[in-house]
Short mmCIF file of C-alpha atoms in Angstrom, two decimals:
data_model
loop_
_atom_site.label_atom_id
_atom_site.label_comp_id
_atom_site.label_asym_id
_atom_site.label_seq_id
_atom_site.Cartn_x
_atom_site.Cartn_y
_atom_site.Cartn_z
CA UNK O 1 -270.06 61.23 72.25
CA UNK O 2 -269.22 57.65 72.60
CA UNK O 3 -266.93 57.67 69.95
CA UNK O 4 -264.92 60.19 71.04
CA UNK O 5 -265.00 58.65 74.29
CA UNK O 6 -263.50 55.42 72.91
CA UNK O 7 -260.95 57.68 71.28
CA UNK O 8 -260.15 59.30 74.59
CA UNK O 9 -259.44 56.09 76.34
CA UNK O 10 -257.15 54.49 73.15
CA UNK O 11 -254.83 57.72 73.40
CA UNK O 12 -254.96 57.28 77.09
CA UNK O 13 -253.79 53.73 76.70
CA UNK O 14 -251.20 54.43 73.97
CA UNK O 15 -249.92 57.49 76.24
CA UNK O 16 -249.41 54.73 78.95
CA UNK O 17 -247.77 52.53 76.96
CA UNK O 18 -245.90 54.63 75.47
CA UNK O 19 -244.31 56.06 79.00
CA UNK O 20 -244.09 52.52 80.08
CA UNK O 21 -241.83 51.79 76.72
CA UNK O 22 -239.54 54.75 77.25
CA UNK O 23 -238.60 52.62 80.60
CA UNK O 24 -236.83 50.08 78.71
CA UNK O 25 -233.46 50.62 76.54
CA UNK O 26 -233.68 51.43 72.69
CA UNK O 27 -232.55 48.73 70.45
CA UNK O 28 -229.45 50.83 70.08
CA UNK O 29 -228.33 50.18 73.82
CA UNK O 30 -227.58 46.56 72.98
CA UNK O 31 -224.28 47.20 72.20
CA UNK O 32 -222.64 49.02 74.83
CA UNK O 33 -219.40 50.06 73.92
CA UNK O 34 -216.57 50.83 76.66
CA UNK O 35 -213.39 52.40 76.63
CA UNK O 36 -210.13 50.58 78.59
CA UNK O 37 -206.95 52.18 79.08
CA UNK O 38 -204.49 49.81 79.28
CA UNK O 39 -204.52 49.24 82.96
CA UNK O 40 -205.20 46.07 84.69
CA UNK O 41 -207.65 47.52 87.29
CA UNK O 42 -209.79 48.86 84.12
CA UNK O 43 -209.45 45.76 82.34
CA UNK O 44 -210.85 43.77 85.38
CA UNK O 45 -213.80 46.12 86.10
CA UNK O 46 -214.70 46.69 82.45
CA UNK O 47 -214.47 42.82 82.02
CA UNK O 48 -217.13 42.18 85.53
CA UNK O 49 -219.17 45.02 83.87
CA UNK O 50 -219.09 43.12 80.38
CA UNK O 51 -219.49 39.46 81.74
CA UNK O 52 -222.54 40.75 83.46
CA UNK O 53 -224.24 43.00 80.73
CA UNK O 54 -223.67 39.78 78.45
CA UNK O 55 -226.01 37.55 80.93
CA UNK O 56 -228.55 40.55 80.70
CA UNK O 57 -228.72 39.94 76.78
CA UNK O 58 -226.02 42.62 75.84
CA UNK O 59 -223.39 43.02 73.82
CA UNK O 60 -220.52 44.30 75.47
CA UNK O 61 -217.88 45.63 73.52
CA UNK O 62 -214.25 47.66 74.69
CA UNK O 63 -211.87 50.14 72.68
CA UNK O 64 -208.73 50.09 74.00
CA UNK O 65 -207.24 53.80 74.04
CA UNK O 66 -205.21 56.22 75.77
CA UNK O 67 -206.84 58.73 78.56
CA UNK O 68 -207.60 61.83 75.63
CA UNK O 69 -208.56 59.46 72.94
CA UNK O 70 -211.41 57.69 75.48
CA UNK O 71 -212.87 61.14 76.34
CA UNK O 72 -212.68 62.26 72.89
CA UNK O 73 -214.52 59.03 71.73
CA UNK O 74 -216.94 59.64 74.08
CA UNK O 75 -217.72 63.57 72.71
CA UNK O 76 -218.22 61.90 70.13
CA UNK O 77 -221.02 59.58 71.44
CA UNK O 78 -218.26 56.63 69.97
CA UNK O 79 -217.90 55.42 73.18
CA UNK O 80 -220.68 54.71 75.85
CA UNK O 81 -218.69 53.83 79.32
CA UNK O 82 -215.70 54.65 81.36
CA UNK O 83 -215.10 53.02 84.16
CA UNK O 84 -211.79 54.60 85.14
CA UNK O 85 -211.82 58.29 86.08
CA UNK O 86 -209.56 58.60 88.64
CA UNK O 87 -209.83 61.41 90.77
CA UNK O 88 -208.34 64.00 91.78
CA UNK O 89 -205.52 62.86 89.43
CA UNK O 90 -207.53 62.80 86.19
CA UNK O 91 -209.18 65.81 86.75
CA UNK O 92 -207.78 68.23 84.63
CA UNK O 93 -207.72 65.93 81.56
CA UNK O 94 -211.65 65.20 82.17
CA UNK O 95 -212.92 68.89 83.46
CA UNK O 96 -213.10 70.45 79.91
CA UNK O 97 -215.17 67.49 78.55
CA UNK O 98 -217.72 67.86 81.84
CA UNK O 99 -217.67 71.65 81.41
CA UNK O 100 -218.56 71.61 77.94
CA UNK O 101 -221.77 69.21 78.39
CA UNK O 102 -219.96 66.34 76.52
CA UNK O 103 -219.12 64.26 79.49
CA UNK O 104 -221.29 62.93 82.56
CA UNK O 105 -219.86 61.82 85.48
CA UNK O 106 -222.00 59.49 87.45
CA UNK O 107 -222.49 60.75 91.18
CA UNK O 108 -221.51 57.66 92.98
CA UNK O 109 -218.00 56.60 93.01
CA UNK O 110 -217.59 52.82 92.09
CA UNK O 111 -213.99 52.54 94.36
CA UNK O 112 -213.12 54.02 97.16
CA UNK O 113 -210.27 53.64 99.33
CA UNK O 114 -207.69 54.05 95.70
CA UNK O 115 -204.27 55.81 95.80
CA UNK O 116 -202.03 56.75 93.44
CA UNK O 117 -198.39 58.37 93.41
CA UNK O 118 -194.89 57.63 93.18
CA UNK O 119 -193.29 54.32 94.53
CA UNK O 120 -189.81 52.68 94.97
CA UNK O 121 -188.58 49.26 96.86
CA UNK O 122 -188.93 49.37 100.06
CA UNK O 123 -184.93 48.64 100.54
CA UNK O 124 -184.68 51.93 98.81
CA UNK O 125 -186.83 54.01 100.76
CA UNK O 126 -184.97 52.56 104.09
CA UNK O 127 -182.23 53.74 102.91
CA UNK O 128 -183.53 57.37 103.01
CA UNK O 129 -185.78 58.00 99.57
CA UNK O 130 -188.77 58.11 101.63
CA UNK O 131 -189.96 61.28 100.06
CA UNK O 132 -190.60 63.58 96.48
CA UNK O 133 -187.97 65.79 97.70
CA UNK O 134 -185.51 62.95 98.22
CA UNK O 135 -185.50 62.17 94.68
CA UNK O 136 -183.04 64.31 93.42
CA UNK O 137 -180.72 63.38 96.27
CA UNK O 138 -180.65 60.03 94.43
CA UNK O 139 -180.10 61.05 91.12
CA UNK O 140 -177.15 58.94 90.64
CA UNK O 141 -178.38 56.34 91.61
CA UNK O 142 -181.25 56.67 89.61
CA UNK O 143 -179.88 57.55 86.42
CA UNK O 144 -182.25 60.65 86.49
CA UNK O 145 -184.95 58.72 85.58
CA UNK O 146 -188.68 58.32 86.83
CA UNK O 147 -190.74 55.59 85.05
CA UNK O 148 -194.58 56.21 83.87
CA UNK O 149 -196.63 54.61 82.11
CA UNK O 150 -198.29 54.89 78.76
CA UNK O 151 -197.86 58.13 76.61
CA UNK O 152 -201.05 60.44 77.33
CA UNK O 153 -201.46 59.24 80.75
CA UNK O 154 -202.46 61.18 83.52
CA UNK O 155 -200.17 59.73 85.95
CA UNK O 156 -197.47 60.93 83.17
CA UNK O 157 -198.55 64.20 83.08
CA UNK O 158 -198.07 65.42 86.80
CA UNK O 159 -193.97 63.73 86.33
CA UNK O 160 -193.50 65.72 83.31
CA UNK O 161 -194.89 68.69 85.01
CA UNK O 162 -192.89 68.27 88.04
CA UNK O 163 -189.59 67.89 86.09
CA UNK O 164 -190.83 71.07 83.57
CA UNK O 165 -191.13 73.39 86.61
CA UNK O 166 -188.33 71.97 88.49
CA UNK O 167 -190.30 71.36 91.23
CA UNK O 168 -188.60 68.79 94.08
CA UNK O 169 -185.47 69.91 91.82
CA UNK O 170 -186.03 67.39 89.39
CA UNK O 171 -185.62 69.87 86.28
CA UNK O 172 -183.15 67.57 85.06
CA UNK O 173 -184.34 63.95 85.13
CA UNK O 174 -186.50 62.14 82.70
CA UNK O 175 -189.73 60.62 82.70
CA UNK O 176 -189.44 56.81 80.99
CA UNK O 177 -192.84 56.13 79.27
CA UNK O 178 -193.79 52.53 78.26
CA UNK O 179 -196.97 51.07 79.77
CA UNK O 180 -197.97 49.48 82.81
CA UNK O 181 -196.38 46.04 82.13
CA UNK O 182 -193.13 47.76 80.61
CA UNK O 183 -192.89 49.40 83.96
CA UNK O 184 -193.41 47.00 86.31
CA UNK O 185 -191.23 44.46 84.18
CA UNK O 186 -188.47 47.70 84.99
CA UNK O 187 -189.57 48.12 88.48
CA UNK O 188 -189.20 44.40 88.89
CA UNK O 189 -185.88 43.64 87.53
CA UNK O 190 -184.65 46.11 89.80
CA UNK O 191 -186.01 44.64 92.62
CA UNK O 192 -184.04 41.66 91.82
CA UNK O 193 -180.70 43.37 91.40
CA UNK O 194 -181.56 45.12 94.46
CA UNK O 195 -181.27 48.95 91.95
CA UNK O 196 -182.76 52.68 92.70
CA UNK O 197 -186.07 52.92 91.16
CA UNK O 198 -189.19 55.11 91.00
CA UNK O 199 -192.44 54.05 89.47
CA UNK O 200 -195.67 55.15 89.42
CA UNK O 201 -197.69 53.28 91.90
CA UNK O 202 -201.21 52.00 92.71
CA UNK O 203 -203.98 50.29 94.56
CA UNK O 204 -206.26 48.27 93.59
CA UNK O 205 -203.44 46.54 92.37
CA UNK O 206 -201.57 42.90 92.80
CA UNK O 207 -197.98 45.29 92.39
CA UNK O 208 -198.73 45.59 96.14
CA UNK O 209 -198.50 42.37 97.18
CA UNK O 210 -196.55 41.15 94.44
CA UNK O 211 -193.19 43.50 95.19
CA UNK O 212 -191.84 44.84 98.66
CA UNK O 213 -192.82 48.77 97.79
CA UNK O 214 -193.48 51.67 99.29
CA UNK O 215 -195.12 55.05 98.39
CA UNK O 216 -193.33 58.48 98.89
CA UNK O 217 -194.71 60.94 100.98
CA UNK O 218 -194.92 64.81 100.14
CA UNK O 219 -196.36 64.90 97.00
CA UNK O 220 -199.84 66.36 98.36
CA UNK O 221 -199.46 69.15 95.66
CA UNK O 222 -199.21 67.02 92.76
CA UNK O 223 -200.76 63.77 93.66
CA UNK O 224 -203.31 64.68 96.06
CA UNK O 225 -203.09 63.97 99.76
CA UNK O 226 -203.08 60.93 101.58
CA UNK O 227 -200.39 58.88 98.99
CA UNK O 228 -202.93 60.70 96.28
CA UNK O 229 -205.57 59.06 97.69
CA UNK O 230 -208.51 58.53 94.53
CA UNK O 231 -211.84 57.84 94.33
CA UNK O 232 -212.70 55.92 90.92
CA UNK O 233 -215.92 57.42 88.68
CA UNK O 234 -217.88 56.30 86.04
CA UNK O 235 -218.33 58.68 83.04
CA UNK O 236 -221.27 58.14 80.33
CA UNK O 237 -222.03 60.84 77.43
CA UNK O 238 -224.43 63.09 79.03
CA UNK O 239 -227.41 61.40 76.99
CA UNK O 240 -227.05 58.00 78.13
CA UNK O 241 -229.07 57.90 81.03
CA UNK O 242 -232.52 58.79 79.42
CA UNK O 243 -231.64 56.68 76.27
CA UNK O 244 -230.47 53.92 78.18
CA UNK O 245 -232.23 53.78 81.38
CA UNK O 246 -231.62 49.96 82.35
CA UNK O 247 -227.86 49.91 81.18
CA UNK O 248 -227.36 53.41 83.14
CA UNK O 249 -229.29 52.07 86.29
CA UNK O 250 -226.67 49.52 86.37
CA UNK O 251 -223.78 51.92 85.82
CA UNK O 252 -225.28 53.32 89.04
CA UNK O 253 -225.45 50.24 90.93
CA UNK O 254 -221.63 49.22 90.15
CA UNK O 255 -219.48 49.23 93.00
CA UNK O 256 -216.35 47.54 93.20
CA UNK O 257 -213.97 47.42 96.73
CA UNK O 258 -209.86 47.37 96.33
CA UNK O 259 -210.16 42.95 97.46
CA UNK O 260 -212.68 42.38 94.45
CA UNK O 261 -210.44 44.48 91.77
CA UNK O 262 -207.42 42.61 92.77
CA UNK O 263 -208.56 39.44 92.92
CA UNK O 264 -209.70 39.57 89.26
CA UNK O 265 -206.32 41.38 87.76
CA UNK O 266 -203.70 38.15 89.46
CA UNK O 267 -204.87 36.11 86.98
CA UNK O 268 -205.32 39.00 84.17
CA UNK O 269 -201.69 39.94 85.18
CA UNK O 270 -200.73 36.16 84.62
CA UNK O 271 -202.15 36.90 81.28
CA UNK O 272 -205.86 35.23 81.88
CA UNK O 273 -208.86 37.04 79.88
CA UNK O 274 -210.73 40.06 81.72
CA UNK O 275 -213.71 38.48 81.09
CA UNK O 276 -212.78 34.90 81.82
CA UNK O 277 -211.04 36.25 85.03
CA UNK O 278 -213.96 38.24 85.61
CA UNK O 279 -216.31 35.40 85.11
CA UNK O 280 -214.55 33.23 87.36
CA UNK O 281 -214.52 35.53 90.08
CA UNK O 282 -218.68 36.01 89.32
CA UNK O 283 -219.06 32.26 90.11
CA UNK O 284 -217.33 31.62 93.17
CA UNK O 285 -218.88 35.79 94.62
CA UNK O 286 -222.47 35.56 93.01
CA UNK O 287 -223.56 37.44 96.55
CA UNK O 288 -221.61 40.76 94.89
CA UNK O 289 -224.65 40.53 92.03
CA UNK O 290 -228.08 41.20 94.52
CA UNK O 291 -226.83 45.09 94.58
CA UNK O 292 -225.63 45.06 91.48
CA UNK O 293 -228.44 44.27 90.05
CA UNK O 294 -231.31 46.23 91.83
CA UNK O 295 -234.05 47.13 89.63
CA UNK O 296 -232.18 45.77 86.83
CA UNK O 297 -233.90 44.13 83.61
CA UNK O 298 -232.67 42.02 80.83
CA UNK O 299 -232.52 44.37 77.95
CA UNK O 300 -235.79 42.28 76.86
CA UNK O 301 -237.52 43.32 80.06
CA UNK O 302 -236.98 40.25 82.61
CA UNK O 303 -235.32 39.92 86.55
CA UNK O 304 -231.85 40.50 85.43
CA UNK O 305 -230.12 38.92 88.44
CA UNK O 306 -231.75 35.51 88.01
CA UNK O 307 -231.19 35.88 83.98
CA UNK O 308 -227.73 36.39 84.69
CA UNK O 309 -227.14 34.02 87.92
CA UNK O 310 -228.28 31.19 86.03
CA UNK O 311 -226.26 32.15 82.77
CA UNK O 312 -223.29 31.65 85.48
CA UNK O 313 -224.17 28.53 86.34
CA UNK O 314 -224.57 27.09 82.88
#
């Protein structure tokens, strides 16, 4: 009787121990791999993510890919985080993955207050482009062009749809894809030779303070409304929360506001590090850290925010 008593209480212990173990992140959650469009607001929100993660005893790592290649890579359990779904605009590139169980989109927006649609110089829109259906009025002037960004982008997508249905009458202009410097290297040199030019605009970004733009109205139907207003998600593989609890709890935590994202990408923009940028910005804001960081551990089980405000100040 006693013995099986003693048994009872060991399994009991093991059981707790056990549950208490499956708390803390596998030894494969070390390395948490993220994927990074090209764009400065990802590069400076991945790189506060990474700097972070690296004072909780991770090892950060980031794939740089287009839009389909991150979502495929993450299908494929090759990639762990996105930090970049834009919506609504991203929507249809990211809906099959969700539908299909192979992509998890974390409740909680981590930016709000985003938009995202067409721009030009402001000189240009006082002198009458002020809207999507005043493009083609400008053709001329514009050379029938429209500049994106890189090649599988979603931004891309909704111009070439617009000019393939001849919507706003723009059946016969062209979309100019580069990447986001190329086209803000276009957008400014024609600034300074006071040209016609549309671009594909956005906030959180230092473009807005950086050039005298302004967004087009009346593109509600292919933007979204509100100058495509966007809220940004993260997206995980749909596993990632129970195998990586602490990493995922973090995820969760993570919000960013439009002042925090562009004060990290002026100096990426000025070609600085994300993470150094990042990491600079951490040490003069460690206040942005307490939320954050709530109910956070190191990945070998201690407070994560004084682990990693004291790895700032070394």
């Amino acid at each position: 009787m006693h013995v099986s008593l003693k048994q009872s209480i060991m399994v009991a212990v093991v059981a707790t121990f056990g549950a208490q173990s499956a708390m803390a992140d596998d030894a494969s959650c070390q390395k948490v791999r993220f994927a990074d469009v090209g764009w400065s607001d990802i590069a400076a929100t991945t790189g506060l993510a990474s700097v972070v993660l690296e004072g909780l005893g991770y090892k950060p790592a980031v794939t740089i890919a287009s839009i389909p290649i991150a979502f495929a890579g993450m299908k494929k359990k090759q990639i762990d985080v996105f930090l970049g779904y834009w919506n609504p605009s991203m929507t249809p590139q990211i809906e099959p993955f969700v539908k299909a169980g192979d992509i998890k989109v974390l409740e909680r927006p981590n930016l709000v207050g985003a938009k995202y649609t067409l721009a030009v110089p402001t000189y240009l829109y006082d002198k009458g482009l002020k809207t999507f259906a005043d493009i083609a009025k400008f053709e001329k002037d514009l050379d029938g062009k429209i500049y994106g960004i890189e090649p599988g982008n979603d931004g891309n997508a909704l111009i070439a749809g617009m000019i393939k249905d001849n919507k706003f009458g723009l059946k016969s202009f062209k979309m100019i894809e580069s990447s986001e410097a190329g086209m803000l290297i276009e957008a400014q040199r024609a600034i300074k030779s006071q040209k016609a030019i549309v671009f594909l605009g956005w906030e959180p970004h230092p473009m807005n303070v950086q050039m005298k733009m302004s967004y087009l109205q009346g593109g509600d139907d292919v933007f979204g409304p509100n100058l495509g207003e966007a809220k940004v998600y993260t997206a995980i593989p749909p596993s990632y929360e129970t195998r990586c609890p602490n990493v995922a709890t973090f995820l969760k935590n993570l919000q960013y506001t439009t002042d925090i994202e562009n004060q990290v990408m002026v100096p990426i923009l000025e070609k600085v590090k994300p993470n150094t940028a990042a990491r600079n910005f951490l040490k003069k804001n460690p206040a942005v850290l307490d939320k954050w960081l709530d109910g956070v551990k190191t990945f070998d089980g201690k407070d994560g925010l004084s682990a990693v405000k004291g790895k700032l100040k070394a």
